[in-house]
Tab-separated table of C-alpha atoms and ligand atoms in Angstrom:
chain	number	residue	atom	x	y	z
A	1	UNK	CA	-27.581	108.476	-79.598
A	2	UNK	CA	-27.107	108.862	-83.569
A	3	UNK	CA	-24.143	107.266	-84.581
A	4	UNK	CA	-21.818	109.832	-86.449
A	5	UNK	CA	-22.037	108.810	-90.104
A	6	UNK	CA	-24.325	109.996	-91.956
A	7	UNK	CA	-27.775	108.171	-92.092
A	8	UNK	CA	-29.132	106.672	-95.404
A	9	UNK	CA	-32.216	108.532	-96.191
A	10	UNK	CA	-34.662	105.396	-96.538
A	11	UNK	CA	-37.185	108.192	-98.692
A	12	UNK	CA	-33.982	108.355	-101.605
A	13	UNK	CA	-33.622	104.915	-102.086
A	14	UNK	CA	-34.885	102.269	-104.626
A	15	UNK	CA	-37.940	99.916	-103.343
A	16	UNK	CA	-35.488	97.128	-103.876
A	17	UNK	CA	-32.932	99.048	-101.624
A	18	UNK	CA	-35.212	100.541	-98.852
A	19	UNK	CA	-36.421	96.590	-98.381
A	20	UNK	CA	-32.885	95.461	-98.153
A	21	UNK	CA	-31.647	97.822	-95.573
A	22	UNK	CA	-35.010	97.158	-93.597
A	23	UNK	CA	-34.323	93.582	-93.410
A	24	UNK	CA	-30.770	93.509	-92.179
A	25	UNK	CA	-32.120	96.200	-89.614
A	26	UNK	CA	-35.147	94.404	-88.594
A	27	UNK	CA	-33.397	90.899	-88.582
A	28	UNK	CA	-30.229	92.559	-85.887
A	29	UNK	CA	-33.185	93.789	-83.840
A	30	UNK	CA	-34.933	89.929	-83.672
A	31	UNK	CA	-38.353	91.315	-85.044
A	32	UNK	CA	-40.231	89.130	-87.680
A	33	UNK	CA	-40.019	89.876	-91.440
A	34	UNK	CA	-43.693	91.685	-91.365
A	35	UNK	CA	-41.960	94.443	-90.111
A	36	UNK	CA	-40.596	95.310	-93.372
A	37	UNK	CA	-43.385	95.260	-95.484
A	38	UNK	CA	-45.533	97.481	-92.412
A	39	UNK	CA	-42.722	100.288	-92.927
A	40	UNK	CA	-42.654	99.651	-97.112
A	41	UNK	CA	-46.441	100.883	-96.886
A	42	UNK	CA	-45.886	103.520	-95.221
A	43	UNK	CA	-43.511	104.999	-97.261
A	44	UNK	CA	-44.971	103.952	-100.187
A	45	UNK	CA	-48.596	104.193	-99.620
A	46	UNK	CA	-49.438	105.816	-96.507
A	47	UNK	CA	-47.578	108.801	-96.793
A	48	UNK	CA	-45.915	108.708	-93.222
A	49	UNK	CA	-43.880	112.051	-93.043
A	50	UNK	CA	-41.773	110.512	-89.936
A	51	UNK	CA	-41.176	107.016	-87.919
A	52	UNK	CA	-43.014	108.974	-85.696
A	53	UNK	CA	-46.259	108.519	-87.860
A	54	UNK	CA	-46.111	104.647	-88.059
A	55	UNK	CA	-48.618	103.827	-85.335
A	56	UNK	CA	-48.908	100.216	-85.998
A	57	UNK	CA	-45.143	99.488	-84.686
A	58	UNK	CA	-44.167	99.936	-81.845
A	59	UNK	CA	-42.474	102.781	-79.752
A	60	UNK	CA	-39.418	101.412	-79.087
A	61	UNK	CA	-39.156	100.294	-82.930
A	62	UNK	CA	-40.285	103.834	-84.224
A	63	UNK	CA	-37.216	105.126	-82.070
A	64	UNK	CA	-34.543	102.777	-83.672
A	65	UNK	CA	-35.833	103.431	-86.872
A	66	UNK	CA	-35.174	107.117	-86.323
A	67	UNK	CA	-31.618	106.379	-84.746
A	68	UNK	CA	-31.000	104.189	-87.424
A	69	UNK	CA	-32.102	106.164	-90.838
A	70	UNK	CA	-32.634	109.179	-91.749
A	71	UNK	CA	-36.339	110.172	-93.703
A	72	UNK	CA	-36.448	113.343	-95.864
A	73	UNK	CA	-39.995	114.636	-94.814
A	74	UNK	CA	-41.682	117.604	-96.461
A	75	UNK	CA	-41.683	120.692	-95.115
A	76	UNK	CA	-44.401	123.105	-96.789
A	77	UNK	CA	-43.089	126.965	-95.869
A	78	UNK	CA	-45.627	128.844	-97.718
A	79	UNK	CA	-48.904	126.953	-100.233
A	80	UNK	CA	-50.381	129.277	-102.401
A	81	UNK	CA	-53.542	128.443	-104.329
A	82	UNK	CA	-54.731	130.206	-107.917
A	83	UNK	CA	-58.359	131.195	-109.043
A	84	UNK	CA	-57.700	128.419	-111.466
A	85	UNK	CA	-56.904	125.784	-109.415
A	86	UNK	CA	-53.137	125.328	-109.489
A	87	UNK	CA	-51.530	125.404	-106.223
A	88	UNK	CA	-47.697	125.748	-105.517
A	89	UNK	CA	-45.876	124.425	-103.072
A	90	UNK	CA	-42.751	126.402	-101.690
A	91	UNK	CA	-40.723	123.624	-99.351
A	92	UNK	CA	-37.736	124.326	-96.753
A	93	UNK	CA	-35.245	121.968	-96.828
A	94	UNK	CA	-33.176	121.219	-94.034
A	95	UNK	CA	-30.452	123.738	-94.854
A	96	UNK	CA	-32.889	126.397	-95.454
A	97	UNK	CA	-32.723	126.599	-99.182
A	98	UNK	CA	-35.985	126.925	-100.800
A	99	UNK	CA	-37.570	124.535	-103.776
A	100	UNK	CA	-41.183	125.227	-105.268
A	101	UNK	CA	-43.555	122.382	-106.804
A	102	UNK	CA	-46.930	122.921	-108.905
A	103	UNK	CA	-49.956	121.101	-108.741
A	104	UNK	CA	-51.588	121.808	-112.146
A	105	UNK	CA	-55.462	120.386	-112.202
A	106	UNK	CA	-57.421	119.960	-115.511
A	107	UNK	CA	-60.548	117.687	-116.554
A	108	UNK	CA	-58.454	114.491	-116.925
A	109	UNK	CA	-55.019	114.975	-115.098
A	110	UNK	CA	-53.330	116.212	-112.095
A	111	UNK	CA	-50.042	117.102	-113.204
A	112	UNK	CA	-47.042	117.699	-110.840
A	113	UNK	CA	-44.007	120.151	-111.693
A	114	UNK	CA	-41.449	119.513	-109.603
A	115	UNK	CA	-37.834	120.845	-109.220
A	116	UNK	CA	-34.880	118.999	-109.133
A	117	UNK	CA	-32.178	121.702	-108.221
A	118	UNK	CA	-32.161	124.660	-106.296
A	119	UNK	CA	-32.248	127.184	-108.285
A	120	UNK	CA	-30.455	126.821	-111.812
A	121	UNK	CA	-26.927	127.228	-113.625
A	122	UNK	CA	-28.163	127.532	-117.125
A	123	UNK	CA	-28.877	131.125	-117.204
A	124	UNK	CA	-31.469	130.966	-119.905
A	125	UNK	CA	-32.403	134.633	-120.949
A	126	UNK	CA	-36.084	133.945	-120.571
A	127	UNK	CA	-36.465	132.147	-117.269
A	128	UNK	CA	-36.641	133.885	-113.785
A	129	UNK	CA	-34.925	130.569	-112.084
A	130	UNK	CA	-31.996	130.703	-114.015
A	131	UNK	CA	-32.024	134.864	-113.292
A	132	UNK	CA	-31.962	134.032	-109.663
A	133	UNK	CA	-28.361	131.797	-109.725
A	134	UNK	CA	-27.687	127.861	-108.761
A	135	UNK	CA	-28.046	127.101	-105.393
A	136	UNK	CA	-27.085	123.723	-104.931
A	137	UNK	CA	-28.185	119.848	-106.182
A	138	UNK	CA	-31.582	118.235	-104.600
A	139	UNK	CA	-31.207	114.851	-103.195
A	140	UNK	CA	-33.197	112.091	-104.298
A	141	UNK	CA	-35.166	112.239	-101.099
A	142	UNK	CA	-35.493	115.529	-101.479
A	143	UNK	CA	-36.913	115.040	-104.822
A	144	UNK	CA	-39.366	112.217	-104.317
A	145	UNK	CA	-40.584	114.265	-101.176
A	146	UNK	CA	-42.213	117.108	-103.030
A	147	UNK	CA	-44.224	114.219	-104.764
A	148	UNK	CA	-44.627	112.436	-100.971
A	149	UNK	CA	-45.920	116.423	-99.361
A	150	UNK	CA	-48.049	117.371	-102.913
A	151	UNK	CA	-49.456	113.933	-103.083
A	152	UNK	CA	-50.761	113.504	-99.419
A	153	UNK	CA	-51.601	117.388	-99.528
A	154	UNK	CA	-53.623	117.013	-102.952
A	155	UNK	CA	-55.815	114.127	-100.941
A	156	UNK	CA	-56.227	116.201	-98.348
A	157	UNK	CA	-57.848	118.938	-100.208
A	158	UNK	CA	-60.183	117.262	-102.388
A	159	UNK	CA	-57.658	117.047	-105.210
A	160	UNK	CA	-57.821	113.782	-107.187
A	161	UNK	CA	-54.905	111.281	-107.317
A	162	UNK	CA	-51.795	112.816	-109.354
A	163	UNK	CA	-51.723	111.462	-112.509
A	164	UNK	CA	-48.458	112.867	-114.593
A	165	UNK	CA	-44.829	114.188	-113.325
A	166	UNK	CA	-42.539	116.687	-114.732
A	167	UNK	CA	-39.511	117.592	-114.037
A	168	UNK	CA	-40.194	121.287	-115.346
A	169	UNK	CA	-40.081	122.906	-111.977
A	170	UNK	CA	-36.613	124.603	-111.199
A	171	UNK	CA	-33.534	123.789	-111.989
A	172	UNK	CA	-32.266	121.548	-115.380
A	173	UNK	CA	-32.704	117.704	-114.593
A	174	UNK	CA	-29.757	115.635	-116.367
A	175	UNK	CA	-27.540	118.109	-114.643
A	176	UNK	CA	-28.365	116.139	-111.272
A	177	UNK	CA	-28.101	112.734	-112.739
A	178	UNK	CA	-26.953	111.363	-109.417
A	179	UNK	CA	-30.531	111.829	-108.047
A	180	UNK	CA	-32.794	112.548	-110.855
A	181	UNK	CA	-32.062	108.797	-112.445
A	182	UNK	CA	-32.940	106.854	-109.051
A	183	UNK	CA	-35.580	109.339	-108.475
A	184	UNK	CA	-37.280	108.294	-111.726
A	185	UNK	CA	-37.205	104.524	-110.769
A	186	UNK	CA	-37.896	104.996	-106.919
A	187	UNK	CA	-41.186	107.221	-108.300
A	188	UNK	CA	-42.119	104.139	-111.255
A	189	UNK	CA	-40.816	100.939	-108.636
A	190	UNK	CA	-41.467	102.318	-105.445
A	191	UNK	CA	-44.906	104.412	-106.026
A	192	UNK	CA	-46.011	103.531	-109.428
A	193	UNK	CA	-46.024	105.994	-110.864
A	194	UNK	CA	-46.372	104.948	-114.930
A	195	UNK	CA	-43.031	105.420	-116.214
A	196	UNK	CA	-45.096	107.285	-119.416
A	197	UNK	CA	-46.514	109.633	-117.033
A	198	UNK	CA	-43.186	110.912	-116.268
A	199	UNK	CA	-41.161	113.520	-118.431
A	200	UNK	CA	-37.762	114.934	-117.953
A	201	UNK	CA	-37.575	118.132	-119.332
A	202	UNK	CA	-34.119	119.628	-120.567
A	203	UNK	CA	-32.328	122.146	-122.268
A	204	UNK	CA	-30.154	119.932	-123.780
A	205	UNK	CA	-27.805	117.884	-121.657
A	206	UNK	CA	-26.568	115.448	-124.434
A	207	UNK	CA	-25.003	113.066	-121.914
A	208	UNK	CA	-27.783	113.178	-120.097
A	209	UNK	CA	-29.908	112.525	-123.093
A	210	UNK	CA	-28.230	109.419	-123.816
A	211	UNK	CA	-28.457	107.908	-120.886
A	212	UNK	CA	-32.293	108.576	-120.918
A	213	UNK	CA	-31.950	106.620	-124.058
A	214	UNK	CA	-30.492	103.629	-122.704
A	215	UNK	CA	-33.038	103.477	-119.626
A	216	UNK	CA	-35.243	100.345	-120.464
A	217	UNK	CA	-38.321	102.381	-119.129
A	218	UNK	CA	-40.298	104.258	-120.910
A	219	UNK	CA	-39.758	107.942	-119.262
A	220	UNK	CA	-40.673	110.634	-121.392
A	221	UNK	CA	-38.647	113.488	-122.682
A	222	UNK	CA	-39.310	117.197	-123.697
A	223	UNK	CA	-36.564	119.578	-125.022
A	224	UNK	CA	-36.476	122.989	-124.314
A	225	UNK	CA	-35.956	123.531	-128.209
A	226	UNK	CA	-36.911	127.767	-128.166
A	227	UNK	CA	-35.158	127.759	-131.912
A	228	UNK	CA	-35.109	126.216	-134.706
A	229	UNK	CA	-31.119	127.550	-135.315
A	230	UNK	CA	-27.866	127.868	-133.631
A	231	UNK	CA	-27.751	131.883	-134.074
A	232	UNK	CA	-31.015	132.599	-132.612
A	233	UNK	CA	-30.612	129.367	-129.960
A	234	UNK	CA	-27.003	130.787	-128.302
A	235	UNK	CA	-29.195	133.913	-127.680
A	236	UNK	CA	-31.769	132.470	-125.495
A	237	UNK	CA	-29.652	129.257	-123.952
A	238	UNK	CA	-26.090	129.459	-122.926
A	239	UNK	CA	-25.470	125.955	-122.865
A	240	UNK	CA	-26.305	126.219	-126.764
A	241	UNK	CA	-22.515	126.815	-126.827
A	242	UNK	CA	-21.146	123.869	-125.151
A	243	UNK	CA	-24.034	121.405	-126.830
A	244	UNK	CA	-25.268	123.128	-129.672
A	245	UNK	CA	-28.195	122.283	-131.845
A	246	UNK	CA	-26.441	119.768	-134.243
A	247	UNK	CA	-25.086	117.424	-131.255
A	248	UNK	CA	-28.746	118.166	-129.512
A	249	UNK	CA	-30.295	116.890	-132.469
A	250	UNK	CA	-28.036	113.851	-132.639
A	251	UNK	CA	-28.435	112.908	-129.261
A	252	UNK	CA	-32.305	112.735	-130.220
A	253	UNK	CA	-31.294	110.746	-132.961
A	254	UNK	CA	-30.094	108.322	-130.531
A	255	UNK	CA	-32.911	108.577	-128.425
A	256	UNK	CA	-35.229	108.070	-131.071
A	257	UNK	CA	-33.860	104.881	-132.728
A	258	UNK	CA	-34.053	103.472	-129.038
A	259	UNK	CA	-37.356	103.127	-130.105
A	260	UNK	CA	-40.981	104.068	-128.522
A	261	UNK	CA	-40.863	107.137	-126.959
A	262	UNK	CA	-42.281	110.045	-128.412
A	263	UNK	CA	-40.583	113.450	-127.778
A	264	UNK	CA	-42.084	116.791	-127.158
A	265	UNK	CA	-40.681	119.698	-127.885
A	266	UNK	CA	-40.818	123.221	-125.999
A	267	UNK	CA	-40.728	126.380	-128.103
A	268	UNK	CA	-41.111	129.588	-125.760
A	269	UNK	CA	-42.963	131.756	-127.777
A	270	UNK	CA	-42.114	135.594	-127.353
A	271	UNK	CA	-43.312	138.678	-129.499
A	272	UNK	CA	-40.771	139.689	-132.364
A	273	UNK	CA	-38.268	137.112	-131.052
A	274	UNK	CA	-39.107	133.286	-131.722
A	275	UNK	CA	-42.498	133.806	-133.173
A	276	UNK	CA	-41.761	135.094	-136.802
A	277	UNK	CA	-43.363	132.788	-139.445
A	278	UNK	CA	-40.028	131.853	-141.616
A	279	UNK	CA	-39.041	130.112	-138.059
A	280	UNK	CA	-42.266	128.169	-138.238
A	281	UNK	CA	-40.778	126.557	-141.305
A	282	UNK	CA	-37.132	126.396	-140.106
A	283	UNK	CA	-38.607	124.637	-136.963
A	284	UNK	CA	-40.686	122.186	-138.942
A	285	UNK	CA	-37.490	121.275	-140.941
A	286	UNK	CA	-35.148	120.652	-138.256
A	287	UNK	CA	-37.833	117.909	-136.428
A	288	UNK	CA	-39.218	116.898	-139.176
A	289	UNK	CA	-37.661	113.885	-138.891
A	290	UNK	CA	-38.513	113.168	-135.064
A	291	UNK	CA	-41.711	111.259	-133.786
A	292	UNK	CA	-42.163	114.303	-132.077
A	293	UNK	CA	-44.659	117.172	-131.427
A	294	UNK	CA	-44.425	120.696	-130.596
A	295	UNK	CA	-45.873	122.911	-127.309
A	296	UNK	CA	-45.590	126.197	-127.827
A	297	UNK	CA	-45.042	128.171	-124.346
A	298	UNK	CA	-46.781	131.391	-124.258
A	299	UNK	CA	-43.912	134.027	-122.857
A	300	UNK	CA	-44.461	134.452	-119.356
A	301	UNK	CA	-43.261	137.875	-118.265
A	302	UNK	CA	-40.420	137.760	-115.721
A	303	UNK	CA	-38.760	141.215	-114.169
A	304	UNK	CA	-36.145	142.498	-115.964
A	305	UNK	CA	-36.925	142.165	-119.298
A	306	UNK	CA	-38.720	143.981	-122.109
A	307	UNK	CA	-39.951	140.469	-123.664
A	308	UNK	CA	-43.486	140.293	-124.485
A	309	UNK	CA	-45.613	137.142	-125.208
A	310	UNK	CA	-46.515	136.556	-128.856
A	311	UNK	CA	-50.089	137.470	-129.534
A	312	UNK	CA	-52.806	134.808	-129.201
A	313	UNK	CA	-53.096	135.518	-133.570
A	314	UNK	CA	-49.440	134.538	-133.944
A	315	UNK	CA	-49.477	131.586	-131.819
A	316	UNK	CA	-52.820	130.549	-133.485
A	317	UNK	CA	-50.721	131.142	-137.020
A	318	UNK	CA	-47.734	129.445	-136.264
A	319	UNK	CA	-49.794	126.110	-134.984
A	320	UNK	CA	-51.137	126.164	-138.280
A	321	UNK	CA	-48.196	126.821	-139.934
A	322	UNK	CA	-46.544	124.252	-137.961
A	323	UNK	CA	-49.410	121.420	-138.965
A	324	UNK	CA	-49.520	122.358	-142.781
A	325	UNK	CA	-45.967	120.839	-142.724
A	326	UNK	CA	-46.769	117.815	-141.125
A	327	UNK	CA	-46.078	118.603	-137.157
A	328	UNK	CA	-48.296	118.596	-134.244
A	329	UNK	CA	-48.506	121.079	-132.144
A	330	UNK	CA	-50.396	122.805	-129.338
A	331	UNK	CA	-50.259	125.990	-127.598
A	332	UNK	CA	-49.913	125.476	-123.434
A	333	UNK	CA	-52.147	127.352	-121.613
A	334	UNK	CA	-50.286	129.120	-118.745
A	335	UNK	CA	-51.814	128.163	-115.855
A	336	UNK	CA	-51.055	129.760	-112.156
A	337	UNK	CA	-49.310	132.719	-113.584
A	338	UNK	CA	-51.378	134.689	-110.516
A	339	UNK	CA	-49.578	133.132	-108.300
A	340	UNK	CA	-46.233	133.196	-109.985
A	341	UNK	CA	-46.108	129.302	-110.927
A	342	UNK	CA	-46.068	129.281	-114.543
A	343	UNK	CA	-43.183	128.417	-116.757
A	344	UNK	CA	-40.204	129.767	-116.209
A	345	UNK	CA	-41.587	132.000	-112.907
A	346	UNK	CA	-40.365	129.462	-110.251
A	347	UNK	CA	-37.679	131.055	-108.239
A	348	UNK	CA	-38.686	130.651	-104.467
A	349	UNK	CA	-39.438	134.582	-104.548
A	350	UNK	CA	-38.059	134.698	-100.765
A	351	UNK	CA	-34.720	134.252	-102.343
A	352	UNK	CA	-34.838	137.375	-104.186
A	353	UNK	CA	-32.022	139.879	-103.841
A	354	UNK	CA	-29.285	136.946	-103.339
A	355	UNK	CA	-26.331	137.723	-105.333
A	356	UNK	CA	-26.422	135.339	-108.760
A	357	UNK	CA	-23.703	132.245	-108.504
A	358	UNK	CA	-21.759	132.216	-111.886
A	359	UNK	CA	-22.620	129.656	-114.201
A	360	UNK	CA	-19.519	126.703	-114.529
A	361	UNK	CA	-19.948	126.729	-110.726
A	362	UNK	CA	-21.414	122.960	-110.371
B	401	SAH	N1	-34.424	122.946	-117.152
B	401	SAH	C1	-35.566	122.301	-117.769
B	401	SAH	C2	-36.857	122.589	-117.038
B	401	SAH	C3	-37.178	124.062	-117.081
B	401	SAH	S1	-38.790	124.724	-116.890
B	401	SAH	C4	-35.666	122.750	-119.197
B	401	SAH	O1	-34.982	123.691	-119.576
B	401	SAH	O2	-36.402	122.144	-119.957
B	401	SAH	C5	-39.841	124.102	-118.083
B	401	SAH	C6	-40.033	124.957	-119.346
B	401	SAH	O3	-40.386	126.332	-119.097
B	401	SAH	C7	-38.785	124.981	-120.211
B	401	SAH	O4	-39.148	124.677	-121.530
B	401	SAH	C8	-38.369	126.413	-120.086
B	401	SAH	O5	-37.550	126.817	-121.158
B	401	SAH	C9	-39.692	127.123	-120.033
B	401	SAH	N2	-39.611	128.514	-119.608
B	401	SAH	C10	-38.674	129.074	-118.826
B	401	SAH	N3	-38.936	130.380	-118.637
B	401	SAH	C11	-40.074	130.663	-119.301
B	401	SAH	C12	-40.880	131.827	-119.453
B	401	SAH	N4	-40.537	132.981	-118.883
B	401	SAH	N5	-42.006	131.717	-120.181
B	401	SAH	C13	-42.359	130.557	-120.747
B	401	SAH	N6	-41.652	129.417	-120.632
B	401	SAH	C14	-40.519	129.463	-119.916
């Protein structure tokens, strides 16, 4: 029988943690230490989705395990694959919302975008999530299992190993602290992942921001920048009005004299809107004084608005412009758009039709 409190999802907790709680169960049960460590690899390593899966204990140790803990598996609903080799992930959760992940493939990486809410609350203008409302927080275990299913699923299918993780799926990171900070050390500790290989993007959660500051890892950051000025910024990002660009900019300061890690910044790049040259210049001015570079995002066309992407000869002309004043920056391919996984396309398109939640809601 399952006792009637909640179980602790062993899949959400640090390494440290997981070992801890295995121990103290292990050691009421009588079975030797080794135990431990057999289960630790295949979490870690193995990429057990269940107690069922871990063959070399046995039965009767498989079942307490299960009446003991809980064990957020993945559960793939629909994998779609593009001519270009990205493949998305949409996963059912146990409540029946619906997350998406990317698998992004080029010459050197295998990048995964995953999402760390359900849906989204910030209502950008631009991006189809935060068109389709805020659903509700993601778990830690909910989180590290969309790297647990595309991992094992990516070996499966003659993927290589993932190499880079960002949090640019849906949903805005720092506002799910409570599971995106242990997610980030259960994904570095726990399956080693390179704590540079990681980036939290943001819109601009200040607190957030300076707690990613004060980590002693070095996790990477991107900003969803999109402007180089308040006026044009409250436009495109509603939470320009509770954090706007001046506090953004000195919570970077912050983050910046913390030393080490370099910061990218996203500028969405649509026709008439962001791309004009004089905010070329404005942008170079305001992160100037960053160790920072510069992505441009190509729009990607979402229903329900008249947005355009900039032409491939403005984005070429703003890099440049960019550069002659001293910044790096690069254009981002969109890749997957056939399949609807590019930037800012993520919204579980099953959901579609559910009424929006108002923003303020979380
Ligand atoms: N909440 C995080 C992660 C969002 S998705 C953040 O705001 O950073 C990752 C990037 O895609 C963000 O820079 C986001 O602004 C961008 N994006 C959203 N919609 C887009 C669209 N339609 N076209 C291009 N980029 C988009």
């Amino acid at each position: 029988m399952k006792p009637e409190a909640p179980q602790t999802d062993l899949i959400g907790l640090l390494p440290e943690e997981a070992e801890a709680a295995l121990r103290a169960h292990f050691g009421r049960r009588g079975q030797p230490a080794f135990r431990v460590k057999q289960v630790l690899r295949w979490i870690y390593e193995r990429e057990a989705f269940g107690f069922h899966e871990m063959t070399d204990l046995p039965l009767a140790e498989r079942t307490a395990l299960d009446e003991a803990f809980a064990f957020t598996a993945p559960e793939p609903s629909k994998i779609s694959r593009s001519v270009d080799g990205t493949a998305k992930h949409l996963w059912r959760l146990t409540d029946g919302e619906l997350i998406e992940s990317v698998l992004i493939p080029t010459q050197t990486r295998l990048t995964l975008c995953i999402s760390s809410q359900a849906g989204c609350a910030m209502a950008c203008t631009f991006c189809a999530t935060g068109w389709a409302g805020y659903r509700r927080q993601l778990t830690a275990g909910e989180i590290v299992s969309q790297f647990r299913g595309a991992r094992r699923w990516a070996r499966e299918n003659g993927y290589e190993d993932i190499t880079n993780i960002v949090f640019m799926g849906m949903g805005e990171p720092l506002m799910n602290p409570k599971a995106v900070f242990p997610t980030l050390r259960i994904l570095n500790q726990g399956y080693g992942m390179g704590a540079r290989r990681i980036t939290v993007s943001t819109v601009g959660v200040v607190p957030g921001i300076q707690r990613m500051a004060e980590m002693p890892e070095q996790f990477r950051l991107a900003v969803s920048l999109h402007a180089p000025n308040h006026e044009l910024r409250q436009k495109l990002i509603p939470l320009e009005k509770k954090y706007d660009l001046d506090e953004l900019l000195d919570a970077l300061r912050r983050f910046d004299a913390a030393g080490g890690k370099r910061i990218t910044f996203e500028y969405v790049m649509i026709d008439g809107v962001t791309d004009l040259p004089e905010l070329a210049d404005e942008l170079a001015e305001v992160i100037r004084e960053f160790n920072a570079f510069v992505n441009l995002i190509p729009f990607n066309p979402i229903p329900g608005t008249e947005w355009r992407p900039s032409k491939r000869q403005r984005l070429n002309y703003f890099v440049e412009r960019l550069e002659s004043r001293g910044i790096s920056a690069f254009v981002r391919e969109s890749r997957g758009s056939d399949i609807a996984a590019a930037c800012g396309q993520l919204r579980a398109e099953v959901t579609q039709g559910r009424k929006p939640v108002q923003m303020g809601s979380i």
